[in-house]
PDB file of C-alpha atoms and ligand atoms in Angstrom:
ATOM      1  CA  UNK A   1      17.262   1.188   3.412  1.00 77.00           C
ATOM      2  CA  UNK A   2      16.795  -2.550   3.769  1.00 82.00           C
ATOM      3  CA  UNK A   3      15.809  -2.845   0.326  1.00 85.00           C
ATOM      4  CA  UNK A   4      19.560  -1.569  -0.654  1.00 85.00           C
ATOM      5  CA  UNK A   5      20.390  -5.529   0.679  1.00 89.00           C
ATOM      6  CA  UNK A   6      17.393  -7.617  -0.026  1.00 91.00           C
ATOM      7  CA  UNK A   7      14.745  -6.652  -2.336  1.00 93.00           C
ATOM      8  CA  UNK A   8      11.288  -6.111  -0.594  1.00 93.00           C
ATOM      9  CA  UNK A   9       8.735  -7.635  -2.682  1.00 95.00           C
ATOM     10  CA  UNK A  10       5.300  -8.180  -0.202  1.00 95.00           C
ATOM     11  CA  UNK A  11       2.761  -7.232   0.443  1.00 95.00           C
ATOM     12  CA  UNK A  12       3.860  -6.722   4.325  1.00 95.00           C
ATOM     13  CA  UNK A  13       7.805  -6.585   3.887  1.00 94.00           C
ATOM     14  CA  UNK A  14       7.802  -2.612   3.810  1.00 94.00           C
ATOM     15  CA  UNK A  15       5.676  -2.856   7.264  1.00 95.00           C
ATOM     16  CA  UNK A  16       8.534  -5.366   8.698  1.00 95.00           C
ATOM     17  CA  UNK A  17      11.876  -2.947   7.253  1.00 95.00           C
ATOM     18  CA  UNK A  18       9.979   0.091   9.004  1.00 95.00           C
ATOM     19  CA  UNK A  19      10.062  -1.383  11.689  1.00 96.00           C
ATOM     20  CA  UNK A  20      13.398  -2.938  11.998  1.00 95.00           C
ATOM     21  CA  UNK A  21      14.528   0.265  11.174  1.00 95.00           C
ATOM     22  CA  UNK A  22      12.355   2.217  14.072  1.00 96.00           C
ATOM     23  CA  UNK A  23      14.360  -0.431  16.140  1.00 97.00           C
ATOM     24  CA  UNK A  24      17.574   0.349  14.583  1.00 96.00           C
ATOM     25  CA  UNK A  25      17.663   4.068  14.996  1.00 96.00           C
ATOM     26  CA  UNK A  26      15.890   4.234  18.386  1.00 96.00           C
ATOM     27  CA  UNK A  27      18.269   1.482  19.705  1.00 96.00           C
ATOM     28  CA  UNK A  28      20.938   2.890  18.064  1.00 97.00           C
ATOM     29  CA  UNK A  29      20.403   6.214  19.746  1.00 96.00           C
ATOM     30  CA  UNK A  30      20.940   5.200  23.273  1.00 95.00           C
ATOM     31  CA  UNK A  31      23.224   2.585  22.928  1.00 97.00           C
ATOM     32  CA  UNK A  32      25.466   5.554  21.068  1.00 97.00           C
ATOM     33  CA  UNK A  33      24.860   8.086  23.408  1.00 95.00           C
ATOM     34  CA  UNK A  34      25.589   5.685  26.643  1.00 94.00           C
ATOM     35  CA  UNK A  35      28.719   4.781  24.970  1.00 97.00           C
ATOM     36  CA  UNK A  36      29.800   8.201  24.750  1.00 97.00           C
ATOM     37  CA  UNK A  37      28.962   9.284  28.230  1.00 93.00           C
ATOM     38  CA  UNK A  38      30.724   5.462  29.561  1.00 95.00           C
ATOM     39  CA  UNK A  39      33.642   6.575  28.134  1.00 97.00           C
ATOM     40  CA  UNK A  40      34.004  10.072  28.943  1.00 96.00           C
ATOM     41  CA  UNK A  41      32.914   9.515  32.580  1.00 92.00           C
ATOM     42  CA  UNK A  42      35.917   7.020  32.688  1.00 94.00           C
ATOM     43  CA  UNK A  43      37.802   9.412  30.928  1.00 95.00           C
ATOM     44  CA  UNK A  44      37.200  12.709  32.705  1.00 92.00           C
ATOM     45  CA  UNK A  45      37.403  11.179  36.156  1.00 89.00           C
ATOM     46  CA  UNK A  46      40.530   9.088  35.647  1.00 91.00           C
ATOM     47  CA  UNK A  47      42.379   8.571  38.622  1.00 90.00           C
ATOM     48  CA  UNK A  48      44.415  11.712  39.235  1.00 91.00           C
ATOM     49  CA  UNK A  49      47.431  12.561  41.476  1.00 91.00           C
ATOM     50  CA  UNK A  50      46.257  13.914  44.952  1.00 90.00           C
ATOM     51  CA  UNK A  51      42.569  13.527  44.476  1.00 89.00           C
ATOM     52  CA  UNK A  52      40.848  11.300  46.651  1.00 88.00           C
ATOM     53  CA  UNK A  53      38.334   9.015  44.521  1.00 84.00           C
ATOM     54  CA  UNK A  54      34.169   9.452  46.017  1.00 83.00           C
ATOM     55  CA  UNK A  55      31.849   6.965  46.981  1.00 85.00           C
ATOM     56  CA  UNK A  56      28.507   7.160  45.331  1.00 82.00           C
ATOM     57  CA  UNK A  57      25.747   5.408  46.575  1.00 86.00           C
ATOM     58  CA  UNK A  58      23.624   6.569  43.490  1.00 81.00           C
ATOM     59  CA  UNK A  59      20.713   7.769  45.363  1.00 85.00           C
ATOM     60  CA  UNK A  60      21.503  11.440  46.101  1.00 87.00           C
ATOM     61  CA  UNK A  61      19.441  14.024  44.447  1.00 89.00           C
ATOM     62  CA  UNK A  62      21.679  15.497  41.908  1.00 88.00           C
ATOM     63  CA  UNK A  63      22.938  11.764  40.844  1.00 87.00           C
ATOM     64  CA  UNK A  64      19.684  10.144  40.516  1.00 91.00           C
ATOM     65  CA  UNK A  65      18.554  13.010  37.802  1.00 92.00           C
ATOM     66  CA  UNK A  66      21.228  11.767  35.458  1.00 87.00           C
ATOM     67  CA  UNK A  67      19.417   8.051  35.799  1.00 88.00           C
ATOM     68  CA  UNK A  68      15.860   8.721  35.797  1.00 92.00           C
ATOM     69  CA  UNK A  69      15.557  11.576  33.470  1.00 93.00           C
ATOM     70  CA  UNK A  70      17.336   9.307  30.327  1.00 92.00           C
ATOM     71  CA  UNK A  71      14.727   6.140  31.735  1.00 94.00           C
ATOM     72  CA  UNK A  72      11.697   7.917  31.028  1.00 96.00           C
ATOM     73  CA  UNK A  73      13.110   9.179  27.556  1.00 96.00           C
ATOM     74  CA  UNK A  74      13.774   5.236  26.937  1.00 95.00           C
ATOM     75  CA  UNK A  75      10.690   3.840  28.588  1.00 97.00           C
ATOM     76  CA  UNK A  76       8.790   6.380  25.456  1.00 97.00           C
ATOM     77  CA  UNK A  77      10.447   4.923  22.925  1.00 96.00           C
ATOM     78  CA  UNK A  78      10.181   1.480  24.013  1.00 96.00           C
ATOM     79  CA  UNK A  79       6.424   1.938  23.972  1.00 97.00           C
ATOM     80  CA  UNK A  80       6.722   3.569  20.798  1.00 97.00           C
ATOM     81  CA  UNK A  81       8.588   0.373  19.416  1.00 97.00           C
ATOM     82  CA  UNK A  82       5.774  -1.641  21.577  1.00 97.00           C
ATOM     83  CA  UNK A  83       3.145  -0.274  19.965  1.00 98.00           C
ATOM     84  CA  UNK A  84       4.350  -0.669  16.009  1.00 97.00           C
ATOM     85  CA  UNK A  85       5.406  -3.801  16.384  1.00 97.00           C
ATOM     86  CA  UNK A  86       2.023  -5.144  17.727  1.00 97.00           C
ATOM     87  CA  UNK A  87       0.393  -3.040  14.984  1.00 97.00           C
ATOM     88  CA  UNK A  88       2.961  -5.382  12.232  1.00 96.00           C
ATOM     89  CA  UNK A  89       1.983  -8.214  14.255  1.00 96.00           C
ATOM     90  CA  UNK A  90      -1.650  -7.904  14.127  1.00 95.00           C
ATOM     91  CA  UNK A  91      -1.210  -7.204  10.797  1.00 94.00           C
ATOM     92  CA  UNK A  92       0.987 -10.338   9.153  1.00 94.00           C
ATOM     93  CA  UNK A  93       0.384 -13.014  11.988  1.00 93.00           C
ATOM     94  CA  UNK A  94      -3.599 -12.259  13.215  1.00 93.00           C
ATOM     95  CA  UNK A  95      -4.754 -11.370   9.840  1.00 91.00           C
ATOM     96  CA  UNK A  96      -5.527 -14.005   7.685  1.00 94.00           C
ATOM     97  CA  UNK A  97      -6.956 -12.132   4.552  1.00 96.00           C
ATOM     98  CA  UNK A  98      -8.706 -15.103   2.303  1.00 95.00           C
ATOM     99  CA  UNK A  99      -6.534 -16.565   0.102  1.00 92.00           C
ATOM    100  CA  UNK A 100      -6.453 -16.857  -3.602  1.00 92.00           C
ATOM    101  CA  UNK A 101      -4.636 -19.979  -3.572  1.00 93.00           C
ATOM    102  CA  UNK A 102      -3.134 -22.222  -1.064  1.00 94.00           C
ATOM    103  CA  UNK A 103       0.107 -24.172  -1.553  1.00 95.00           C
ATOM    104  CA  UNK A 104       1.423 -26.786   0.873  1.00 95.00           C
ATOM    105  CA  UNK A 105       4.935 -26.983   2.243  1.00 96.00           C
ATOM    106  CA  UNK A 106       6.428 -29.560   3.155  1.00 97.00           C
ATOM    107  CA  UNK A 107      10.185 -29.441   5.143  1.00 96.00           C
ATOM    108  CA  UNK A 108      12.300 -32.479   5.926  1.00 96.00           C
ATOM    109  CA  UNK A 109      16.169 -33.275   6.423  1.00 94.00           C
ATOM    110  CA  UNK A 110      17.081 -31.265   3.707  1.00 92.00           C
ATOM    111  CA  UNK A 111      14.773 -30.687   1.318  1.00 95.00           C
ATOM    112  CA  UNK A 112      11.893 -27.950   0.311  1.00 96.00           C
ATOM    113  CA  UNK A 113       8.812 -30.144  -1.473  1.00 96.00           C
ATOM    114  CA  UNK A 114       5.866 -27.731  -2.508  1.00 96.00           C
ATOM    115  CA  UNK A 115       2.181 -28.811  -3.493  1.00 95.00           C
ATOM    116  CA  UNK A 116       0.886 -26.312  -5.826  1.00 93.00           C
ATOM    117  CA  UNK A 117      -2.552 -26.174  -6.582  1.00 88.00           C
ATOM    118  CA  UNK A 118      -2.979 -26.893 -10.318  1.00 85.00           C
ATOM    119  CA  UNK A 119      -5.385 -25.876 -12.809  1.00 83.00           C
ATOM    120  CA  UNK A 120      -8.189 -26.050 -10.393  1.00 82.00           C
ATOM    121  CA  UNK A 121      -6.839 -23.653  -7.945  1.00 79.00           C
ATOM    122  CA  UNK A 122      -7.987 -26.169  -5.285  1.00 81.00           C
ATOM    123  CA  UNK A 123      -5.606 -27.961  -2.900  1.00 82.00           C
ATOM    124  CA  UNK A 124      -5.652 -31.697  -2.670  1.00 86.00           C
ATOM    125  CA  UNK A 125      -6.990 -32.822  -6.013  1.00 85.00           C
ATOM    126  CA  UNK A 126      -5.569 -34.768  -8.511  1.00 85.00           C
ATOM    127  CA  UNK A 127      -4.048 -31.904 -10.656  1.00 86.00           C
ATOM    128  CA  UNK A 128      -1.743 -30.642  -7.756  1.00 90.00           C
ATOM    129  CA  UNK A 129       2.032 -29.955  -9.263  1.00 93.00           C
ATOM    130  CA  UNK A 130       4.774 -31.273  -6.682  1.00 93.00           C
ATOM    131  CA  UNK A 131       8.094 -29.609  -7.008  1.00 94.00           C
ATOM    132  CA  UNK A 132      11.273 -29.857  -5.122  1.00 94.00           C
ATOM    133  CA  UNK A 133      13.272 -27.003  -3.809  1.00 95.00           C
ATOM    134  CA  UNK A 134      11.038 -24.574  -6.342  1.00 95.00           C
ATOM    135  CA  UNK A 135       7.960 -23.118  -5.449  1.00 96.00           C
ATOM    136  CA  UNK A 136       6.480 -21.298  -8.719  1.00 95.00           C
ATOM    137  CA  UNK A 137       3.287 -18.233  -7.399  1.00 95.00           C
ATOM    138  CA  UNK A 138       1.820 -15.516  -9.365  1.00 95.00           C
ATOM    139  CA  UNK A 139       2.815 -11.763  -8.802  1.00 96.00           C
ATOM    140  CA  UNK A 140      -0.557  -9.978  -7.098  1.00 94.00           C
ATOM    141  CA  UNK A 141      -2.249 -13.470  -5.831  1.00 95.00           C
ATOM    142  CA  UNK A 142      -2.534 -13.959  -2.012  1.00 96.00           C
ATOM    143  CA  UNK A 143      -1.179 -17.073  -0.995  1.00 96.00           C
ATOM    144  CA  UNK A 144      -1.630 -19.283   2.043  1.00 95.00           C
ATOM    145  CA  UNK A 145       0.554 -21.733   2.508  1.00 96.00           C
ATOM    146  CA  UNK A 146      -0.295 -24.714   5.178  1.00 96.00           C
ATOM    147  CA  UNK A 147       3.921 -25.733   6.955  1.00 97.00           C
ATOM    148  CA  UNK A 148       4.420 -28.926   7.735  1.00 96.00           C
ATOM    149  CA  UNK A 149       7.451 -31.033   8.726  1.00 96.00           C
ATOM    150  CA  UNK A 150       8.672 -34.318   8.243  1.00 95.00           C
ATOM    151  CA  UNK A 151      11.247 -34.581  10.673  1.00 94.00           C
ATOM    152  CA  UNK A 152      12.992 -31.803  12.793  1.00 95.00           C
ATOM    153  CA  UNK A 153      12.121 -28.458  13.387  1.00 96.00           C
ATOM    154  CA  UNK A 154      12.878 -26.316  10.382  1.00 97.00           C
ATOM    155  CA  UNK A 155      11.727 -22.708   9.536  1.00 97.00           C
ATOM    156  CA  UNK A 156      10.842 -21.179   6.284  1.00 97.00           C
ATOM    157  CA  UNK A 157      12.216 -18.371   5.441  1.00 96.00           C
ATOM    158  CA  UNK A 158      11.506 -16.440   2.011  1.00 96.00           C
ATOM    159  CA  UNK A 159      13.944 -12.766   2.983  1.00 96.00           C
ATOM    160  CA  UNK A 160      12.382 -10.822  -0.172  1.00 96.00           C
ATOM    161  CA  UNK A 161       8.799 -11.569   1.487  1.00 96.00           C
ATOM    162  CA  UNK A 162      10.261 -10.749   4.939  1.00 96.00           C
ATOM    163  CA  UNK A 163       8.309 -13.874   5.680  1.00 96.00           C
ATOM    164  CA  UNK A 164       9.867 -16.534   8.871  1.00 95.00           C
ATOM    165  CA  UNK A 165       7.854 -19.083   9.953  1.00 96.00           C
ATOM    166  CA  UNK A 166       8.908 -22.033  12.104  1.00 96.00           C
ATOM    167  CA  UNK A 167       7.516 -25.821  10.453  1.00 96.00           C
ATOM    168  CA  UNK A 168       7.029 -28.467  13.281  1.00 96.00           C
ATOM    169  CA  UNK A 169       6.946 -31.647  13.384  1.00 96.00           C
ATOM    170  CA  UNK A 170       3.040 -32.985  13.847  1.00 96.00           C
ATOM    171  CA  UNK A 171       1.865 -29.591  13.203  1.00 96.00           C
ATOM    172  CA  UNK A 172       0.144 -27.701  10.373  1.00 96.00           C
ATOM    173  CA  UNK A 173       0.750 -24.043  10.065  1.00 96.00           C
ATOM    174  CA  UNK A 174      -1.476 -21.615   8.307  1.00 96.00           C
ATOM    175  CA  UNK A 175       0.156 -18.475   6.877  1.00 96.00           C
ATOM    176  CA  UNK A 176       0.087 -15.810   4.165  1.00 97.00           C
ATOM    177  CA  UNK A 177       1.819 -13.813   1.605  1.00 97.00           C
ATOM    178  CA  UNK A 178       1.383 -11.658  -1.535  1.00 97.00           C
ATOM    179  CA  UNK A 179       3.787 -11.425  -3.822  1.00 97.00           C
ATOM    180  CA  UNK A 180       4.545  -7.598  -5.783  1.00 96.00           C
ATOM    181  CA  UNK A 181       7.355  -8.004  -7.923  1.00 94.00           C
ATOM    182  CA  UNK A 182       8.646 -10.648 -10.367  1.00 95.00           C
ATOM    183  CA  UNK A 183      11.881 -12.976 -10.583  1.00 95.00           C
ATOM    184  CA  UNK A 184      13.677 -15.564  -8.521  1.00 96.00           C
ATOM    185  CA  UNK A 185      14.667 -15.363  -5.027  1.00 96.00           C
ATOM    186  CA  UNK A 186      15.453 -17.597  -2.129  1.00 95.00           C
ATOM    187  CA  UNK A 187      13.783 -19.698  -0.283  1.00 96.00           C
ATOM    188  CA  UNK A 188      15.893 -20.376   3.247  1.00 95.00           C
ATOM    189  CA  UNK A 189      15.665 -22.964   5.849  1.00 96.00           C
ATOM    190  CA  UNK A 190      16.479 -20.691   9.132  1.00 95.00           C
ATOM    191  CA  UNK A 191      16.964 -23.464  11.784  1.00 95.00           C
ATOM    192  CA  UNK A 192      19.573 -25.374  12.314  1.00 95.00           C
ATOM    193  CA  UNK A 193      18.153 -28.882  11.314  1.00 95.00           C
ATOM    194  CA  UNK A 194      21.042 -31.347  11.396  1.00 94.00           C
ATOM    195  CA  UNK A 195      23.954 -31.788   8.980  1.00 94.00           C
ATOM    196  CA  UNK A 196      23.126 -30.643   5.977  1.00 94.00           C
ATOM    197  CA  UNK A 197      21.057 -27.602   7.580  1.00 95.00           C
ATOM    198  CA  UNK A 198      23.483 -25.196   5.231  1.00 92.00           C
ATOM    199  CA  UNK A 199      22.203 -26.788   1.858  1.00 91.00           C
ATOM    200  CA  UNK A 200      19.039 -26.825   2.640  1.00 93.00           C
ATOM    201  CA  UNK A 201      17.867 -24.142   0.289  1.00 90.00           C
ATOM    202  CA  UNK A 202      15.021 -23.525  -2.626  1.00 95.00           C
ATOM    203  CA  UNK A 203      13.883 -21.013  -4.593  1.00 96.00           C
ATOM    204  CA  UNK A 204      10.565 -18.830  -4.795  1.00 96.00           C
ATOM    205  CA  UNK A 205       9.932 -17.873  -8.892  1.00 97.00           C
ATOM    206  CA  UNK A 206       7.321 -15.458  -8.917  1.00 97.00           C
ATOM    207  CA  UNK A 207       5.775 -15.197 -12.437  1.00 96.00           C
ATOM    208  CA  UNK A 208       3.385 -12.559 -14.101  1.00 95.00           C
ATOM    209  CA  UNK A 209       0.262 -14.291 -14.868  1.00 93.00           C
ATOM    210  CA  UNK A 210       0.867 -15.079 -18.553  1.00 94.00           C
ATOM    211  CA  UNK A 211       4.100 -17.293 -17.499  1.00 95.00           C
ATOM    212  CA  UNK A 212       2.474 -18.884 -14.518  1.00 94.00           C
ATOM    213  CA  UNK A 213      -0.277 -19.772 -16.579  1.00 92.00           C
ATOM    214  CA  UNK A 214       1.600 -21.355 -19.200  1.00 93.00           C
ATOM    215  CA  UNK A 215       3.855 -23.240 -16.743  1.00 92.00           C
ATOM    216  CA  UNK A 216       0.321 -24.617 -14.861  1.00 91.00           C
ATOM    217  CA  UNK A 217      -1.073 -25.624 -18.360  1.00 89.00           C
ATOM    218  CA  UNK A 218       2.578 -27.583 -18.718  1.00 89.00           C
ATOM    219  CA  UNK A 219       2.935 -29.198 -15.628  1.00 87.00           C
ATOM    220  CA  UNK A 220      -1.094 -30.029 -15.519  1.00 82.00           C
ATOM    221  CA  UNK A 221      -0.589 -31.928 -19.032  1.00 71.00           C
ATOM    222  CA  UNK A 222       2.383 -33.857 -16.880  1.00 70.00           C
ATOM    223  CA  UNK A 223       0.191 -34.860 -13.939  1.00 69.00           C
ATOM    224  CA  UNK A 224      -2.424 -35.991 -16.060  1.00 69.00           C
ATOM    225  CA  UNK A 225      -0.216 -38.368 -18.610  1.00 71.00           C
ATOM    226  CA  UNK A 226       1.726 -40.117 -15.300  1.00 69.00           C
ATOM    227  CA  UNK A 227      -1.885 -40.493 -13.682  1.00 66.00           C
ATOM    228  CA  UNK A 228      -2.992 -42.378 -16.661  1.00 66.00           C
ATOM    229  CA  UNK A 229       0.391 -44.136 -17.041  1.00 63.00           C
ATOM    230  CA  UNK A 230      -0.002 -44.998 -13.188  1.00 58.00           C
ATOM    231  CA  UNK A 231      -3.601 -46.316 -13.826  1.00 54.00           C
ATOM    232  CA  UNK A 232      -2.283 -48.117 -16.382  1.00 53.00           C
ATOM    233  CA  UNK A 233       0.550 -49.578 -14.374  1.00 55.00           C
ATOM    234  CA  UNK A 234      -2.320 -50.888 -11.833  1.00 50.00           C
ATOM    235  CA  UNK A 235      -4.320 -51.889 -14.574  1.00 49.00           C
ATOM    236  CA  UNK A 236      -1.165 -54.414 -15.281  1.00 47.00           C
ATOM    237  CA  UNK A 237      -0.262 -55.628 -11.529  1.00 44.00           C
ATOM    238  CA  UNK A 238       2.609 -52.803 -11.539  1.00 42.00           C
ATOM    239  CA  UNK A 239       3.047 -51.603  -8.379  1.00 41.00           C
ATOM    240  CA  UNK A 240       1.502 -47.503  -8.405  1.00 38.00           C
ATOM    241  CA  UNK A 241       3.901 -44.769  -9.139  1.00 37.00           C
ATOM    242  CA  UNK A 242       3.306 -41.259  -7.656  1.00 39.00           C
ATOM    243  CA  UNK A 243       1.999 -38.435  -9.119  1.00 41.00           C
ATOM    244  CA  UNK A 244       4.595 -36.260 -11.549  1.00 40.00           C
ATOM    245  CA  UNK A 245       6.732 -34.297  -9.925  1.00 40.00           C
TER     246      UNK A 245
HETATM  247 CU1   CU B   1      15.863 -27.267   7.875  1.00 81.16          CU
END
């Protein structure tokens, strides 16, 4: 049903839109069915000409059936929502299933920067490909991605992954996803982190293997000319350049 608004396109995003909608309709149930009964009670026993209003003190016999009898019903299906919501929580946040490739991102006042990578498929080497506000994956890889922020408190937010994480400042945080479906989607910042908070957007492309590929070989031949131009550069007394963005 959620899929109807935002595409679902994880590994783990069905678990999460089952169980927002076992929430929903469970919820939903009760809160319908106690609106109904508020307003009939007040309905039914409006004040009426001649008849002398009662005081209830909610413990006899025949009232306190109409309480506890619905509270057991509820306290079932909130252990029902208990239960599968620890199961999607063990599930996205305890599991860490090893990872295929690990990006870094970064959050600060208001920007996304990613480090992907590269050729190597190792973090932290000298063919990683920076970007800004675009983080390019593979359909079918697992992903971890290490959160970090520069500033504030932000929270990354990808909707089609049903993926939320908050980023802290002095903190490094280790999650996952898998991509299953192709295109370009949003990447949200879902805290309010000063000003410009509302702009403070990116996007996710997820490419089939052939076009990540290619774009990897591109960006690779990019790091590697500014790395020599920046050698260069030091060669010469110039003050270093980063890497290619
Ligand atoms: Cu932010």
């Amino acid at each position: 049903m959620i899929e109807g608004f935002v595409r679902s396109l994880s590994s783990y995003s069905r678990d999460i839109d089952q169980l927002i909608l076992l929430v929903t309709v469970l919820v939903g149930f009760w809160f319908v069915l106690a609106e109904v009964m508020f307003f009939w009670l007040i309905f039914h026993f409006r004040a009426r000409e001649g008849v002398k209003g009662q005081y209830l003190t909610g413990k006899e016999k025949h009232v306190k059936v109409w309480i506890n009898t619905p509270h057991y019903f509820i306290i079932a299906c909130d252990i029902v929502i208990i239960v599968a919501a620890i199961r999607v929580w063990m599930l996205i946040k305890q599991t860490l299933p090893p990872a295929d490739e690990t990006v870094r991102v970064v959050a600060e006042q208001w920007t996304w920067s990613f480090q992907h990578a590269g050729a190597d498929g190792a973090p932290d080497t000298a063919d990683d490909i920076r970007t800004t506000d675009e983080l390019r994956v593979q359909v079918g890889k697992t992903y971890h991605f290490l959160l970090e922020s520069k500033d504030v408190l932000h929270s990354f937010s990808v909707p089609v992954f049903r993926l939320k994480q908050d980023a802290i400042p002095g903190r490094t945080i280790t999650g996952w996803f898998k991509p299953t479906g192709t295109g370009t989607h949003d990447i949200q910042c879902t805290e309010i982190c000063g000003i410009g908070h509302g702009v403070m957007g990116a996007r996710i492309v997820i490419e089939t293997a052939e076009q990540h590929a290619a774009w990897v070989s591109k960006n690779t031949k990019l790091v590697a000319a500014a790395s020599t131009t920046t050698a260069a550069d030091t060669t010469a007394g110039a003050p270093s350049r980063a890497g290619a963005n």
